[in-house]
Amino acid sequence: MNSEQLVLSCLMKEQNDGLISKALADGVTKDYFVDPVNKIIFDALCQCSIETGGVIDIATVAVKLQESGKYKVIGEWGGLDKIDALTDTASHFNQYLASFCNSAKRNKLNEYLKGAVKRIESAQDPEIIHLVLAEINEMQVQFTKKKNRTMEDVGSDLRKEVTCLINGETPPMGLEWGIDSMSKYANDIEKDELVVIGAAPGRGKTSLAIQIFGHNVDQGRKGAYFSLEMSDKHILRNLIIQKTQIHPNSLKHAYEGDVEKWKNAISDYEANDNVNIFSDCYNIDQIVARTKLMHQSGLDFIVVDYVQLIQSTRGRTTSRAEQLGEITGKLKRLTLDLNIPVITMAQLNRESTKINKFPSMADFRESASIEQDANRVVFVHRPDKTLDNRDQTSAGGFTGPSFDQQLLQRKCRNGPGEVNIWCEFRANIVKFFDKM
């Protein structure tokens, strides 16, 4: 049976049940209907709902159609009776409405895509192609958009958090840091946070991101890692190095047990649906679209490495600062739309590497929007002196395999804004450890 007519049949049995209101809240308009007759009937149903206070039957609709002069267009009483007879009650309305909405959105998307293909084929200016691709992404986002959270949903989340605090328990967060001292003093990462990890080149920001990713997928959370700097193979390689604490260069002379650990780790990650690594998404709309698509089947968080490498869809006519503003703004909206944490890395300028200088948010390269849009900012800093005051610069002759590093939380909208954590970074296994 036609899903359009099944929805209309249920709406004709409206007895102040809020069926019309629900349909309108789900975005249904007369343009959702393909059949012109069904458009007319839906329009009449909406008018009846307003005038009768939500009580509708076939006779009421017939009168409204007569008043508008469209009674004959729909086949008079016979046309209405045929639709009304499709259902006895409105008990399956939600099911019919969901099917109808999906079908209508699909039709709308298909129509748009046909036109978009023609526009791209005839486009002379590359900027038009970028614009069309951005529009296609927005259509896909609208097609996959989930129902807005109600205040009941929000209240339920807050109630759980308060109950945990009353009972002396740790509230459920979005992500754990994978470093005990960070979780204890800087607070774990909440579900709707955009977290920016900033560092100068070679200071370990990617290693920290991979460590957070690996720890949380091992805890059963489903994540997506978008790498614009390293290949998917290298990301997986570093995940396994951190997990086994064995560098592959040492496997040639390693114990048989170490070799087995590596082989088992590869097999574990191959079979783990929580691990998703992508190195083929280059612009922000590709990242957003793939994230929203994955979220339909369950996704707990994403990592994006790193923000200054993401291409904007605005084209070359805008400044890089404006492009980065678009990128960080869309990442921020992603956390709010999907209620998942987004972790991204950002490179600092050369000023941040000066001797005896702590990094600050003014050091973000190319954009102030990174600081503005982030819920939380953490810097990876390598001081010139270790915790016990030893020189760890190359100028001081330092050649060790590990460094004393600091994780400096300098912004946190839902927790302590100034936190300094000392860690040991073991470069041979690209992993951070609590400084004992």
Coordinates of C-alpha atoms in Angstrom, one line a residue:
M1 CA 0.0 0.0 0.0
N2 CA 1.0 3.6 -0.7
S3 CA 2.7 5.1 2.5
E4 CA 1.4 8.6 1.6
Q5 CA -2.2 7.3 1.7
L6 CA -1.7 5.2 4.8
V7 CA -0.5 8.4 6.7
L8 CA -3.5 10.3 5.3
S9 CA -5.9 7.5 6.3
C10 CA -4.6 7.6 9.9
L11 CA -4.9 11.4 10.0
M12 CA -8.6 11.2 9.0
K13 CA -9.1 9.4 12.3
E14 CA -7.5 12.1 14.4
Q15 CA -9.3 12.3 17.8
N16 CA -7.2 15.0 19.4
D17 CA -4.3 12.5 19.6
G18 CA -1.8 15.0 18.3
L19 CA -1.2 13.1 15.0
I20 CA -1.1 16.2 12.9
S21 CA 1.2 17.9 15.3
K22 CA 3.6 15.0 15.3
A23 CA 3.6 14.9 11.5
L24 CA 4.4 18.7 11.3
A25 CA 7.0 18.3 14.1
D26 CA 8.8 15.7 11.9
G27 CA 9.0 18.2 9.1
V28 CA 6.1 16.9 7.0
T29 CA 4.7 19.5 4.5
K30 CA 2.5 19.1 1.5
D31 CA 5.6 19.1 -0.6
Y32 CA 6.5 15.7 0.9
F33 CA 3.6 14.1 -1.1
V34 CA 4.3 13.1 -4.7
D35 CA 0.6 12.7 -5.7
P36 CA -1.1 16.1 -6.3
V37 CA -4.4 14.8 -4.9
N38 CA -2.6 13.7 -1.6
K39 CA -1.1 17.2 -1.3
I40 CA -4.6 18.7 -1.5
I41 CA -6.0 16.3 1.1
F42 CA -3.1 16.9 3.6
D43 CA -3.6 20.6 3.3
A44 CA -7.3 20.2 4.1
L45 CA -6.5 18.0 7.1
C46 CA -4.2 20.6 8.5
Q47 CA -6.9 23.3 8.1
C48 CA -9.4 21.0 9.8
S49 CA -7.1 20.3 12.7
I50 CA -6.8 24.1 13.3
E51 CA -10.5 24.8 13.1
T52 CA -11.8 21.7 15.0
G53 CA -9.2 21.7 17.7
G54 CA -7.8 18.3 16.6
V55 CA -10.9 16.2 16.0
I56 CA -11.1 15.0 12.4
D57 CA -13.2 12.6 10.4
I58 CA -13.9 12.0 6.7
A59 CA -17.0 14.2 6.7
T60 CA -15.1 17.1 8.1
V61 CA -12.5 16.8 5.4
A62 CA -15.1 16.6 2.7
V63 CA -16.7 19.8 3.9
K64 CA -13.3 21.6 3.9
L65 CA -12.6 20.4 0.4
Q66 CA -16.0 21.6 -0.8
E67 CA -15.4 25.0 0.7
S68 CA -12.0 25.3 -1.1
G69 CA -13.5 24.2 -4.4
K70 CA -11.2 21.1 -4.6
Y71 CA -13.8 18.4 -3.8
K72 CA -14.1 17.3 -7.4
V73 CA -10.4 17.3 -8.0
I74 CA -9.9 14.5 -5.5
G75 CA -12.8 12.4 -6.9
E76 CA -15.4 13.6 -4.4
W77 CA -16.6 11.2 -1.7
G78 CA -15.3 8.1 -3.5
G79 CA -11.7 9.4 -3.5
L80 CA -11.8 10.2 0.3
D81 CA -13.6 6.9 1.1
K82 CA -10.9 4.9 -0.7
I83 CA -8.2 6.4 1.4
D84 CA -10.1 6.3 4.7
A85 CA -10.8 2.6 4.3
L86 CA -7.1 1.7 4.2
T87 CA -6.9 1.7 8.0
D88 CA -9.4 0.9 10.7
T89 CA -7.5 2.8 13.4
A90 CA -4.5 5.1 13.7
S91 CA -2.6 2.6 15.9
H92 CA 0.2 2.1 13.4
F93 CA 0.5 5.8 12.6
N94 CA 4.1 6.1 13.9
Q95 CA 5.3 3.2 11.7
Y96 CA 3.6 4.6 8.6
L97 CA 4.9 8.1 9.3
A98 CA 8.5 6.9 9.6
S99 CA 8.3 5.0 6.4
F100 CA 6.7 7.9 4.6
C101 CA 9.2 10.4 5.8
N102 CA 12.2 8.3 4.8
S103 CA 10.7 7.7 1.4
A104 CA 9.9 11.5 0.9
K105 CA 13.4 12.5 2.0
R106 CA 14.9 9.9 -0.3
N107 CA 12.9 11.2 -3.3
K108 CA 13.9 14.8 -2.5
L109 CA 17.6 13.8 -2.2
N110 CA 17.5 11.9 -5.5
E111 CA 15.8 14.8 -7.3
Y112 CA 18.5 17.2 -6.0
L113 CA 21.4 14.8 -6.9
K114 CA 20.2 14.6 -10.5
G115 CA 20.2 18.4 -10.8
A116 CA 23.6 18.6 -9.0
V117 CA 25.2 16.2 -11.4
K118 CA 24.1 18.4 -14.3
R119 CA 25.4 21.5 -12.6
I120 CA 28.8 19.9 -12.0
E121 CA 29.0 18.6 -15.6
S122 CA 28.4 22.1 -16.9
A123 CA 30.4 24.0 -14.4
Q124 CA 33.4 26.0 -15.7
D125 CA 34.4 27.5 -12.3
P126 CA 35.9 25.1 -9.6
E127 CA 34.2 27.2 -7.0
I128 CA 30.8 26.1 -8.3
I129 CA 31.8 22.5 -7.8
H130 CA 32.8 23.2 -4.2
L131 CA 29.5 24.9 -3.6
V132 CA 27.5 22.0 -5.1
L133 CA 29.4 19.5 -3.0
A134 CA 28.7 21.5 0.1
E135 CA 25.0 21.6 -0.7
I136 CA 25.0 17.8 -1.3
N137 CA 26.6 17.3 2.1
E138 CA 23.9 19.5 3.7
M139 CA 21.2 17.5 2.0
Q140 CA 22.7 14.3 3.3
V141 CA 22.9 15.8 6.8
Q142 CA 19.2 16.7 6.7
F143 CA 18.3 13.2 5.4
T144 CA 20.2 11.5 8.3
K145 CA 19.3 14.1 11.0
K146 CA 18.0 12.4 14.1
K147 CA 15.1 13.7 16.2
N148 CA 16.0 16.6 18.5
R149 CA 16.6 15.7 22.2
T150 CA 13.7 16.6 24.4
M151 CA 14.0 18.2 27.9
E152 CA 13.1 14.8 29.3
D153 CA 16.3 13.4 27.6
V154 CA 18.4 16.3 29.0
G155 CA 16.9 15.9 32.5
S156 CA 17.5 12.2 32.5
D157 CA 21.2 12.7 31.7
L158 CA 21.5 15.4 34.4
R159 CA 19.7 13.2 36.9
K160 CA 22.2 10.3 36.4
E161 CA 25.1 12.7 36.8
V162 CA 23.8 14.2 40.1
T163 CA 22.9 10.7 41.4
C164 CA 26.5 9.7 40.9
L165 CA 27.8 12.8 42.7
I166 CA 25.5 12.2 45.6
N167 CA 26.7 8.6 45.9
G168 CA 30.3 9.6 45.7
E169 CA 30.7 7.9 42.3
T170 CA 32.3 9.3 39.1
P171 CA 29.7 10.6 36.7
P172 CA 29.5 8.9 33.3
M173 CA 31.7 10.8 30.9
G174 CA 32.2 10.6 27.2
L175 CA 35.9 9.6 27.2
E176 CA 38.7 8.8 29.5
W177 CA 42.2 10.3 29.0
G178 CA 44.0 7.0 29.4
I179 CA 46.4 8.8 31.9
D180 CA 45.2 8.5 35.5
S181 CA 46.5 11.9 36.7
M182 CA 44.7 13.7 33.8
S183 CA 41.4 11.9 34.7
K184 CA 41.9 12.7 38.4
Y185 CA 42.9 16.4 38.2
A186 CA 41.7 17.7 34.8
N187 CA 38.4 15.7 34.6
D188 CA 37.6 13.2 31.9
I189 CA 36.1 14.4 28.6
E190 CA 32.3 15.0 28.5
K191 CA 30.1 13.9 25.6
D192 CA 29.5 17.4 24.1
E193 CA 33.0 18.7 24.3
L194 CA 35.2 19.9 21.5
V195 CA 38.7 19.2 22.8
V196 CA 41.8 20.8 21.2
I197 CA 45.2 19.4 21.9
G198 CA 47.9 21.9 20.9
A199 CA 51.6 21.4 20.5
A200 CA 54.6 22.5 18.5
P201 CA 55.8 20.0 15.9
G202 CA 57.4 16.8 17.3
R203 CA 56.0 17.3 20.8
G204 CA 53.7 14.2 20.8
K205 CA 50.2 15.6 20.1
T206 CA 49.4 12.8 17.7
S207 CA 50.8 10.2 20.1
L208 CA 48.5 11.5 22.9
A209 CA 45.5 11.4 20.5
I210 CA 46.3 7.9 19.5
Q211 CA 46.7 6.9 23.2
I212 CA 43.2 8.4 24.0
F213 CA 41.7 6.7 21.0
G214 CA 43.3 3.3 21.8
H215 CA 42.4 3.4 25.5
N216 CA 38.7 4.2 24.8
V217 CA 38.2 1.6 22.0
D218 CA 39.7 -1.0 24.4
Q219 CA 37.1 0.1 26.9
G220 CA 34.3 -0.8 24.5
R221 CA 33.7 2.7 23.0
K222 CA 33.3 3.0 19.2
G223 CA 35.6 5.6 17.7
A224 CA 36.6 7.1 14.3
Y225 CA 40.1 8.4 13.8
F226 CA 40.5 10.9 10.8
S227 CA 44.1 11.3 10.0
L228 CA 45.2 13.9 7.5
E229 CA 48.9 13.6 8.4
M230 CA 49.7 9.9 8.7
S231 CA 48.4 6.9 6.8
D232 CA 45.9 4.5 8.3
K233 CA 48.6 1.9 8.5
H234 CA 50.9 4.1 10.6
I235 CA 48.0 5.0 12.9
L236 CA 47.3 1.3 13.5
R237 CA 51.1 0.6 13.9
N238 CA 51.3 3.2 16.7
L239 CA 48.2 1.8 18.3
I240 CA 49.8 -1.6 18.5
I241 CA 53.1 -0.2 19.7
Q242 CA 51.3 1.5 22.6
K243 CA 49.2 -1.5 23.4
T244 CA 52.1 -4.1 23.4
Q245 CA 54.8 -1.6 24.4
I246 CA 57.0 -3.2 21.8
H247 CA 58.5 -1.4 18.8
P248 CA 58.4 -3.4 15.6
N249 CA 62.1 -2.6 15.0
S250 CA 63.0 -4.8 17.9
L251 CA 60.9 -7.8 16.8
K252 CA 63.8 -9.3 14.8
H253 CA 65.7 -10.1 18.0
A254 CA 62.7 -10.3 20.3
Y255 CA 61.4 -13.2 22.3
E256 CA 58.8 -15.4 20.7
G257 CA 56.2 -14.2 23.2
D258 CA 56.7 -10.5 22.0
V259 CA 56.2 -11.5 18.4
E260 CA 53.0 -13.3 19.4
K261 CA 51.8 -10.2 21.2
W262 CA 52.2 -8.2 18.0
K263 CA 50.5 -10.7 15.8
N264 CA 47.6 -11.0 18.3
A265 CA 47.2 -7.3 18.6
I266 CA 46.9 -7.0 14.8
S267 CA 44.3 -9.7 14.8
D268 CA 42.4 -8.0 17.7
Y269 CA 42.2 -4.7 16.0
E270 CA 41.3 -6.2 12.6
A271 CA 38.2 -7.9 14.3
N272 CA 37.3 -4.9 16.5
D273 CA 34.4 -2.9 15.1
N274 CA 35.1 -0.1 17.5
V275 CA 38.3 0.8 15.6
N276 CA 37.7 2.9 12.5
I277 CA 40.6 4.7 10.9
F278 CA 40.3 7.0 7.9
S279 CA 43.0 8.7 5.9
D280 CA 40.8 9.5 2.8
C281 CA 38.7 12.5 4.2
Y282 CA 40.4 15.8 3.3
N283 CA 37.7 18.5 3.7
I284 CA 35.5 19.3 6.6
D285 CA 32.3 18.3 4.9
Q286 CA 33.6 14.8 4.2
I287 CA 34.5 14.4 7.8
V288 CA 31.1 15.7 9.0
A289 CA 29.2 13.5 6.5
R290 CA 31.1 10.3 7.4
T291 CA 30.7 11.0 11.1
K292 CA 27.0 11.5 10.8
L293 CA 26.6 8.4 8.7
M294 CA 28.5 6.2 11.2
H295 CA 26.6 7.7 14.1
Q296 CA 23.4 6.1 12.7
S297 CA 24.7 2.7 13.7
G298 CA 26.4 3.9 16.9
L299 CA 29.5 6.1 17.4
D300 CA 30.9 7.3 20.7
F301 CA 33.6 9.8 19.6
I302 CA 35.9 11.0 16.8
V303 CA 39.5 12.2 16.6
V304 CA 40.7 14.6 13.9
D305 CA 44.4 15.0 13.3
Y306 CA 45.0 17.8 12.7
V307 CA 42.8 20.9 12.3
Q308 CA 45.1 23.1 10.1
L309 CA 45.4 20.3 7.5
I310 CA 41.6 20.1 7.0
Q311 CA 40.5 21.7 3.7
S312 CA 37.6 24.2 3.8
T313 CA 34.7 24.1 1.3
R314 CA 34.8 27.9 1.0
G315 CA 37.4 27.9 -1.7
R316 CA 40.4 30.1 -2.2
T317 CA 38.7 33.4 -2.2
T318 CA 38.5 33.5 1.6
S319 CA 41.4 33.9 4.1
R320 CA 42.8 30.9 5.9
A321 CA 41.6 32.3 9.2
E322 CA 38.0 32.4 7.9
Q323 CA 38.4 28.9 6.5
L324 CA 39.6 27.6 9.9
G325 CA 36.7 29.4 11.5
E326 CA 34.3 27.4 9.3
I327 CA 36.2 24.2 10.1
T328 CA 36.2 24.6 13.9
G329 CA 32.6 25.8 13.9
K330 CA 31.4 22.7 12.1
L331 CA 33.4 20.5 14.4
K332 CA 31.8 22.3 17.4
R333 CA 28.3 21.8 15.9
L334 CA 29.1 18.1 15.4
T335 CA 29.5 17.7 19.2
L336 CA 26.2 19.3 19.8
D337 CA 24.2 17.6 17.0
L338 CA 25.4 14.1 17.9
N339 CA 26.2 14.5 21.6
I340 CA 29.6 12.9 21.2
P341 CA 33.1 14.3 22.0
V342 CA 35.3 15.5 19.2
I343 CA 39.1 15.6 19.8
T344 CA 41.2 17.5 17.4
M345 CA 44.9 18.5 17.3
A346 CA 46.2 21.9 16.4
Q347 CA 49.8 23.0 15.6
L348 CA 51.3 25.9 17.5
N349 CA 53.5 28.6 15.9
R350 CA 57.3 28.7 16.2
E351 CA 57.1 31.2 19.1
S352 CA 55.9 28.5 21.4
T353 CA 59.2 26.6 21.1
K354 CA 61.3 29.5 22.6
I355 CA 63.4 28.6 25.7
N356 CA 61.6 28.9 29.0
K357 CA 58.2 29.8 27.3
F358 CA 55.0 28.0 28.2
P359 CA 52.6 27.7 25.3
S360 CA 49.4 29.8 25.3
M361 CA 46.3 30.0 23.3
A362 CA 47.8 33.0 21.4
D363 CA 50.2 30.5 19.9
F364 CA 47.6 28.7 17.8
R365 CA 48.8 28.9 14.2
E366 CA 46.6 30.8 11.7
S367 CA 43.4 31.1 13.8
A368 CA 41.8 32.5 16.9
S369 CA 38.6 30.5 16.2
I370 CA 40.3 27.4 17.7
E371 CA 40.4 28.9 21.1
Q372 CA 36.9 30.4 20.8
D373 CA 35.1 27.2 19.6
A374 CA 36.9 24.7 21.9
N375 CA 35.3 23.6 25.2
R376 CA 38.7 22.5 26.4
V377 CA 42.3 23.2 25.4
V378 CA 45.3 21.1 26.5
F379 CA 48.9 21.8 25.5
V380 CA 51.7 19.2 25.2
H381 CA 54.8 21.0 26.5
R382 CA 58.3 19.7 26.8
P383 CA 60.2 21.9 29.4
D384 CA 63.9 22.5 29.1
K385 CA 64.3 21.0 32.6
T386 CA 63.0 17.7 33.9
L387 CA 61.0 17.5 37.1
D388 CA 64.2 16.9 39.0
N389 CA 65.9 19.8 37.2
R390 CA 68.0 17.9 34.6
D391 CA 68.6 19.6 31.3
Q392 CA 66.7 17.7 28.6
T393 CA 67.5 19.9 25.5
S394 CA 69.7 18.7 22.6
A395 CA 71.9 21.7 23.4
G396 CA 72.5 20.3 26.8
G397 CA 73.5 16.9 25.4
F398 CA 70.2 15.1 26.1
T399 CA 69.9 11.9 24.0
G400 CA 67.6 9.8 26.2
P401 CA 64.7 7.7 25.0
S402 CA 62.2 9.4 27.3
F403 CA 61.3 12.9 28.2
D404 CA 59.6 14.7 31.1
Q405 CA 56.6 16.4 29.5
Q406 CA 53.7 18.5 30.9
L407 CA 50.1 18.4 29.9
L408 CA 48.8 21.9 30.5
Q409 CA 45.0 22.3 30.6
R410 CA 44.4 26.0 29.9
K411 CA 40.7 26.1 29.2
C412 CA 37.8 23.9 30.4
R413 CA 34.3 25.2 30.4
N414 CA 33.0 22.4 32.7
G415 CA 36.0 21.9 35.0
P416 CA 39.3 23.3 36.2
G417 CA 40.9 25.7 33.7
E418 CA 44.4 25.6 35.0
V419 CA 45.9 22.2 35.5
N420 CA 49.6 21.1 35.1
I421 CA 50.3 17.4 34.9
W422 CA 53.8 16.0 34.7
C423 CA 54.2 12.9 32.5
E424 CA 56.9 10.7 31.2
F425 CA 56.9 10.4 27.4
R426 CA 58.7 7.2 26.2
A427 CA 59.6 8.0 22.6
N428 CA 60.4 4.5 21.6
I429 CA 56.8 3.3 22.3
V430 CA 55.2 6.8 21.6
K431 CA 53.3 6.7 24.9
F432 CA 52.6 8.9 27.9
F433 CA 52.9 7.6 31.5
D434 CA 52.1 9.2 34.8
K435 CA 55.2 10.7 36.3
M436 CA 55.9 8.7 39.5

